[in-house]
Amino acid sequence: MDKFKKDFLEKVGSREIMKISNILDKIKNQEKIVEVVYYALLVMSKSKEKMSPLLALQIAEEDWDM
């Protein structure tokens, strides 16, 4: 198993994963999942510093007024 998969599986059930899941559920219910996820990916790609997926989603969620 590669490092990415191992790291992810170790986080399953963690607060970080639960928060990500809650954000994705919320934006899915508001039918904005593509827009918010795309924006989060842009935020991550443009960041000069390493950014977690959770932080990127939180920024995107706020910027999209979710």
PDB file of N, CA and C in Angstrom:
ATOM      1  N   MET A   1       0.847  -1.171   0.000  1.00  0.00           N
ATOM      2  CA  MET A   1       0.000   0.000   0.000  1.00  0.00           C
ATOM      3  C   MET A   1       0.898   1.242   0.000  1.00  0.00           C
ATOM      4  N   ASP A   2       0.552   2.211  -0.860  1.00  0.00           N
ATOM      5  CA  ASP A   2       1.395   3.399  -0.922  1.00  0.00           C
ATOM      6  C   ASP A   2       1.137   4.312   0.289  1.00  0.00           C
ATOM      7  N   LYS A   3       2.031   5.277   0.484  1.00  0.00           N
ATOM      8  CA  LYS A   3       1.982   6.147   1.658  1.00  0.00           C
ATOM      9  C   LYS A   3       0.681   6.948   1.718  1.00  0.00           C
ATOM     10  N   PHE A   4       0.212   7.452   0.594  1.00  0.00           N
ATOM     11  CA  PHE A   4      -1.019   8.250   0.582  1.00  0.00           C
ATOM     12  C   PHE A   4      -2.193   7.439   1.120  1.00  0.00           C
ATOM     13  N   LYS A   5      -2.350   6.225   0.602  1.00  0.00           N
ATOM     14  CA  LYS A   5      -3.458   5.377   1.048  1.00  0.00           C
ATOM     15  C   LYS A   5      -3.327   5.046   2.533  1.00  0.00           C
ATOM     16  N   LYS A   6      -2.117   4.744   2.957  1.00  0.00           N
ATOM     17  CA  LYS A   6      -1.887   4.410   4.361  1.00  0.00           C
ATOM     18  C   LYS A   6      -2.224   5.602   5.251  1.00  0.00           C
ATOM     19  N   ASP A   7      -1.752   6.799   4.889  1.00  0.00           N
ATOM     20  CA  ASP A   7      -2.037   8.002   5.663  1.00  0.00           C
ATOM     21  C   ASP A   7      -3.537   8.272   5.726  1.00  0.00           C
ATOM     22  N   PHE A   8      -4.226   8.109   4.592  1.00  0.00           N
ATOM     23  CA  PHE A   8      -5.670   8.336   4.574  1.00  0.00           C
ATOM     24  C   PHE A   8      -6.393   7.355   5.484  1.00  0.00           C
ATOM     25  N   LEU A   9      -6.061   6.077   5.351  1.00  0.00           N
ATOM     26  CA  LEU A   9      -6.750   5.060   6.141  1.00  0.00           C
ATOM     27  C   LEU A   9      -6.520   5.251   7.637  1.00  0.00           C
ATOM     28  N   GLU A  10      -5.360   5.795   7.996  1.00  0.00           N
ATOM     29  CA  GLU A  10      -5.101   6.080   9.404  1.00  0.00           C
ATOM     30  C   GLU A  10      -5.969   7.227   9.910  1.00  0.00           C
ATOM     31  N   LYS A  11      -6.388   8.115   8.998  1.00  0.00           N
ATOM     32  CA  LYS A  11      -7.201   9.266   9.381  1.00  0.00           C
ATOM     33  C   LYS A  11      -8.706   8.987   9.342  1.00  0.00           C
ATOM     34  N   VAL A  12      -9.109   7.883   8.735  1.00  0.00           N
ATOM     35  CA  VAL A  12     -10.538   7.567   8.636  1.00  0.00           C
ATOM     36  C   VAL A  12     -11.132   7.539  10.046  1.00  0.00           C
ATOM     37  N   GLY A  13     -12.206   8.277  10.202  1.00  0.00           N
ATOM     38  CA  GLY A  13     -12.834   8.375  11.509  1.00  0.00           C
ATOM     39  C   GLY A  13     -12.264   9.492  12.367  1.00  0.00           C
ATOM     40  N   SER A  14     -11.217  10.128  11.894  1.00  0.00           N
ATOM     41  CA  SER A  14     -10.632  11.223  12.662  1.00  0.00           C
ATOM     42  C   SER A  14     -11.498  12.474  12.544  1.00  0.00           C
ATOM     43  N   ARG A  15     -11.227  13.452  13.380  1.00  0.00           N
ATOM     44  CA  ARG A  15     -11.970  14.717  13.330  1.00  0.00           C
ATOM     45  C   ARG A  15     -11.829  15.376  11.968  1.00  0.00           C
ATOM     46  N   GLU A  16     -10.617  15.330  11.394  1.00  0.00           N
ATOM     47  CA  GLU A  16     -10.381  15.968  10.101  1.00  0.00           C
ATOM     48  C   GLU A  16     -11.277  15.366   9.020  1.00  0.00           C
ATOM     49  N   ILE A  17     -11.308  14.057   8.931  1.00  0.00           N
ATOM     50  CA  ILE A  17     -12.118  13.386   7.917  1.00  0.00           C
ATOM     51  C   ILE A  17     -13.604  13.633   8.166  1.00  0.00           C
ATOM     52  N   MET A  18     -14.015  13.626   9.433  1.00  0.00           N
ATOM     53  CA  MET A  18     -15.415  13.879   9.755  1.00  0.00           C
ATOM     54  C   MET A  18     -15.826  15.300   9.356  1.00  0.00           C
ATOM     55  N   LYS A  19     -14.940  16.263   9.577  1.00  0.00           N
ATOM     56  CA  LYS A  19     -15.233  17.644   9.191  1.00  0.00           C
ATOM     57  C   LYS A  19     -15.338  17.766   7.672  1.00  0.00           C
ATOM     58  N   ILE A  20     -14.433  17.111   6.956  1.00  0.00           N
ATOM     59  CA  ILE A  20     -14.479  17.126   5.491  1.00  0.00           C
ATOM     60  C   ILE A  20     -15.793  16.509   5.021  1.00  0.00           C
ATOM     61  N   SER A  21     -16.167  15.392   5.607  1.00  0.00           N
ATOM     62  CA  SER A  21     -17.414  14.724   5.240  1.00  0.00           C
ATOM     63  C   SER A  21     -18.616  15.626   5.496  1.00  0.00           C
ATOM     64  N   ASN A  22     -18.625  16.315   6.625  1.00  0.00           N
ATOM     65  CA  ASN A  22     -19.730  17.227   6.945  1.00  0.00           C
ATOM     66  C   ASN A  22     -19.821  18.376   5.949  1.00  0.00           C
ATOM     67  N   ILE A  23     -18.681  18.939   5.574  1.00  0.00           N
ATOM     68  CA  ILE A  23     -18.675  20.029   4.588  1.00  0.00           C
ATOM     69  C   ILE A  23     -19.196  19.523   3.252  1.00  0.00           C
ATOM     70  N   LEU A  24     -18.721  18.352   2.815  1.00  0.00           N
ATOM     71  CA  LEU A  24     -19.166  17.806   1.534  1.00  0.00           C
ATOM     72  C   LEU A  24     -20.658  17.499   1.545  1.00  0.00           C
ATOM     73  N   ASP A  25     -21.168  16.987   2.653  1.00  0.00           N
ATOM     74  CA  ASP A  25     -22.616  16.738   2.761  1.00  0.00           C
ATOM     75  C   ASP A  25     -23.394  18.042   2.664  1.00  0.00           C
ATOM     76  N   LYS A  26     -22.919  19.054   3.350  1.00  0.00           N
ATOM     77  CA  LYS A  26     -23.595  20.351   3.358  1.00  0.00           C
ATOM     78  C   LYS A  26     -23.646  20.967   1.964  1.00  0.00           C
ATOM     79  N   ILE A  27     -22.504  20.969   1.277  1.00  0.00           N
ATOM     80  CA  ILE A  27     -22.495  21.600  -0.052  1.00  0.00           C
ATOM     81  C   ILE A  27     -23.228  20.748  -1.086  1.00  0.00           C
ATOM     82  N   LYS A  28     -23.239  19.436  -0.877  1.00  0.00           N
ATOM     83  CA  LYS A  28     -23.997  18.564  -1.777  1.00  0.00           C
ATOM     84  C   LYS A  28     -25.489  18.848  -1.639  1.00  0.00           C
ATOM     85  N   ASN A  29     -25.946  19.023  -0.411  1.00  0.00           N
ATOM     86  CA  ASN A  29     -27.362  19.319  -0.169  1.00  0.00           C
ATOM     87  C   ASN A  29     -27.773  20.651  -0.783  1.00  0.00           C
ATOM     88  N   GLN A  30     -26.826  21.570  -0.914  1.00  0.00           N
ATOM     89  CA  GLN A  30     -27.118  22.873  -1.517  1.00  0.00           C
ATOM     90  C   GLN A  30     -26.792  22.883  -3.019  1.00  0.00           C
ATOM     91  N   GLU A  31     -26.466  21.702  -3.544  1.00  0.00           N
ATOM     92  CA  GLU A  31     -26.185  21.505  -4.967  1.00  0.00           C
ATOM     93  C   GLU A  31     -25.072  22.415  -5.489  1.00  0.00           C
ATOM     94  N   LYS A  32     -24.023  22.545  -4.689  1.00  0.00           N
ATOM     95  CA  LYS A  32     -22.869  23.365  -5.074  1.00  0.00           C
ATOM     96  C   LYS A  32     -21.562  22.579  -4.952  1.00  0.00           C
ATOM     97  N   ILE A  33     -21.651  21.258  -4.968  1.00  0.00           N
ATOM     98  CA  ILE A  33     -20.454  20.450  -4.698  1.00  0.00           C
ATOM     99  C   ILE A  33     -19.366  20.677  -5.744  1.00  0.00           C
ATOM    100  N   VAL A  34     -19.727  20.723  -6.997  1.00  0.00           N
ATOM    101  CA  VAL A  34     -18.713  20.905  -8.049  1.00  0.00           C
ATOM    102  C   VAL A  34     -18.041  22.262  -7.899  1.00  0.00           C
ATOM    103  N   GLU A  35     -18.839  23.295  -7.686  1.00  0.00           N
ATOM    104  CA  GLU A  35     -18.295  24.645  -7.582  1.00  0.00           C
ATOM    105  C   GLU A  35     -17.347  24.790  -6.391  1.00  0.00           C
ATOM    106  N   VAL A  36     -17.783  24.286  -5.236  1.00  0.00           N
ATOM    107  CA  VAL A  36     -16.981  24.449  -4.026  1.00  0.00           C
ATOM    108  C   VAL A  36     -15.721  23.586  -4.070  1.00  0.00           C
ATOM    109  N   VAL A  37     -15.843  22.354  -4.518  1.00  0.00           N
ATOM    110  CA  VAL A  37     -14.660  21.485  -4.609  1.00  0.00           C
ATOM    111  C   VAL A  37     -13.669  22.042  -5.625  1.00  0.00           C
ATOM    112  N   TYR A  38     -14.154  22.502  -6.755  1.00  0.00           N
ATOM    113  CA  TYR A  38     -13.275  23.091  -7.763  1.00  0.00           C
ATOM    114  C   TYR A  38     -12.547  24.302  -7.181  1.00  0.00           C
ATOM    115  N   TYR A  39     -13.290  25.156  -6.485  1.00  0.00           N
ATOM    116  CA  TYR A  39     -12.689  26.339  -5.877  1.00  0.00           C
ATOM    117  C   TYR A  39     -11.651  25.942  -4.834  1.00  0.00           C
ATOM    118  N   ALA A  40     -11.953  24.922  -4.042  1.00  0.00           N
ATOM    119  CA  ALA A  40     -10.994  24.450  -3.039  1.00  0.00           C
ATOM    120  C   ALA A  40      -9.708  23.956  -3.695  1.00  0.00           C
ATOM    121  N   LEU A  41      -9.847  23.259  -4.813  1.00  0.00           N
ATOM    122  CA  LEU A  41      -8.656  22.791  -5.537  1.00  0.00           C
ATOM    123  C   LEU A  41      -7.835  23.965  -6.064  1.00  0.00           C
ATOM    124  N   LEU A  42      -8.506  24.997  -6.549  1.00  0.00           N
ATOM    125  CA  LEU A  42      -7.800  26.193  -7.004  1.00  0.00           C
ATOM    126  C   LEU A  42      -7.066  26.872  -5.854  1.00  0.00           C
ATOM    127  N   VAL A  43      -7.735  26.974  -4.724  1.00  0.00           N
ATOM    128  CA  VAL A  43      -7.115  27.585  -3.544  1.00  0.00           C
ATOM    129  C   VAL A  43      -5.852  26.824  -3.162  1.00  0.00           C
ATOM    130  N   MET A  44      -5.946  25.499  -3.158  1.00  0.00           N
ATOM    131  CA  MET A  44      -4.778  24.674  -2.814  1.00  0.00           C
ATOM    132  C   MET A  44      -3.652  24.856  -3.818  1.00  0.00           C
ATOM    133  N   SER A  45      -3.995  24.903  -5.100  1.00  0.00           N
ATOM    134  CA  SER A  45      -2.959  24.991  -6.130  1.00  0.00           C
ATOM    135  C   SER A  45      -2.272  26.351  -6.133  1.00  0.00           C
ATOM    136  N   LYS A  46      -2.975  27.392  -5.701  1.00  0.00           N
ATOM    137  CA  LYS A  46      -2.408  28.745  -5.712  1.00  0.00           C
ATOM    138  C   LYS A  46      -1.718  29.110  -4.405  1.00  0.00           C
ATOM    139  N   SER A  47      -1.870  28.287  -3.388  1.00  0.00           N
ATOM    140  CA  SER A  47      -1.268  28.562  -2.093  1.00  0.00           C
ATOM    141  C   SER A  47       0.242  28.405  -2.161  1.00  0.00           C
ATOM    142  N   LYS A  48       0.932  29.354  -1.593  1.00  0.00           N
ATOM    143  CA  LYS A  48       2.395  29.277  -1.562  1.00  0.00           C
ATOM    144  C   LYS A  48       2.879  28.296  -0.498  1.00  0.00           C
ATOM    145  N   GLU A  49       2.039  28.052   0.489  1.00  0.00           N
ATOM    146  CA  GLU A  49       2.372  27.113   1.549  1.00  0.00           C
ATOM    147  C   GLU A  49       1.512  25.864   1.422  1.00  0.00           C
ATOM    148  N   LYS A  50       1.983  24.786   1.992  1.00  0.00           N
ATOM    149  CA  LYS A  50       1.218  23.539   1.976  1.00  0.00           C
ATOM    150  C   LYS A  50      -0.098  23.763   2.723  1.00  0.00           C
ATOM    151  N   MET A  51      -1.201  23.336   2.119  1.00  0.00           N
ATOM    152  CA  MET A  51      -2.520  23.541   2.701  1.00  0.00           C
ATOM    153  C   MET A  51      -3.247  22.210   2.771  1.00  0.00           C
ATOM    154  N   SER A  52      -3.933  21.977   3.869  1.00  0.00           N
ATOM    155  CA  SER A  52      -4.675  20.728   4.015  1.00  0.00           C
ATOM    156  C   SER A  52      -5.958  20.793   3.197  1.00  0.00           C
ATOM    157  N   PRO A  53      -6.466  19.642   2.783  1.00  0.00           N
ATOM    158  CA  PRO A  53      -7.746  19.616   2.085  1.00  0.00           C
ATOM    159  C   PRO A  53      -8.873  20.228   2.928  1.00  0.00           C
ATOM    160  N   LEU A  54      -8.832  19.993   4.238  1.00  0.00           N
ATOM    161  CA  LEU A  54      -9.860  20.553   5.116  1.00  0.00           C
ATOM    162  C   LEU A  54      -9.834  22.074   5.078  1.00  0.00           C
ATOM    163  N   LEU A  55      -8.664  22.664   5.203  1.00  0.00           N
ATOM    164  CA  LEU A  55      -8.562  24.124   5.178  1.00  0.00           C
ATOM    165  C   LEU A  55      -9.035  24.683   3.843  1.00  0.00           C
ATOM    166  N   ALA A  56      -8.652  24.048   2.754  1.00  0.00           N
ATOM    167  CA  ALA A  56      -9.073  24.505   1.427  1.00  0.00           C
ATOM    168  C   ALA A  56     -10.593  24.445   1.295  1.00  0.00           C
ATOM    169  N   LEU A  57     -11.206  23.376   1.783  1.00  0.00           N
ATOM    170  CA  LEU A  57     -12.671  23.266   1.729  1.00  0.00           C
ATOM    171  C   LEU A  57     -13.341  24.303   2.627  1.00  0.00           C
ATOM    172  N   GLN A  58     -12.756  24.567   3.778  1.00  0.00           N
ATOM    173  CA  GLN A  58     -13.318  25.573   4.674  1.00  0.00           C
ATOM    174  C   GLN A  58     -13.276  26.961   4.033  1.00  0.00           C
ATOM    175  N   ILE A  59     -12.181  27.273   3.365  1.00  0.00           N
ATOM    176  CA  ILE A  59     -12.060  28.559   2.668  1.00  0.00           C
ATOM    177  C   ILE A  59     -13.082  28.635   1.545  1.00  0.00           C
ATOM    178  N   ALA A  60     -13.174  27.574   0.747  1.00  0.00           N
ATOM    179  CA  ALA A  60     -14.116  27.560  -0.363  1.00  0.00           C
ATOM    180  C   ALA A  60     -15.560  27.650   0.122  1.00  0.00           C
ATOM    181  N   GLU A  61     -15.851  26.937   1.191  1.00  0.00           N
ATOM    182  CA  GLU A  61     -17.204  26.965   1.767  1.00  0.00           C
ATOM    183  C   GLU A  61     -17.567  28.388   2.197  1.00  0.00           C
ATOM    184  N   GLU A  62     -16.630  29.053   2.831  1.00  0.00           N
ATOM    185  CA  GLU A  62     -16.888  30.426   3.270  1.00  0.00           C
ATOM    186  C   GLU A  62     -17.026  31.367   2.090  1.00  0.00           C
ATOM    187  N   ASP A  63     -16.143  31.218   1.102  1.00  0.00           N
ATOM    188  CA  ASP A  63     -16.198  32.108  -0.072  1.00  0.00           C
ATOM    189  C   ASP A  63     -17.467  31.914  -0.895  1.00  0.00           C
ATOM    190  N   TRP A  64     -18.035  30.712  -0.847  1.00  0.00           N
ATOM    191  CA  TRP A  64     -19.282  30.436  -1.562  1.00  0.00           C
ATOM    192  C   TRP A  64     -20.503  30.655  -0.673  1.00  0.00           C
ATOM    193  N   ASP A  65     -20.302  31.249   0.498  1.00  0.00           N
ATOM    194  CA  ASP A  65     -21.399  31.570   1.428  1.00  0.00           C
ATOM    195  C   ASP A  65     -22.273  30.369   1.758  1.00  0.00           C
ATOM    196  N   MET A  66     -21.622  29.252   2.083  1.00  0.00           N
ATOM    197  CA  MET A  66     -22.376  28.034   2.386  1.00  0.00           C
ATOM    198  C   MET A  66     -22.771  28.008   3.841  1.00  0.00           C
TER     199      MET A  66
END
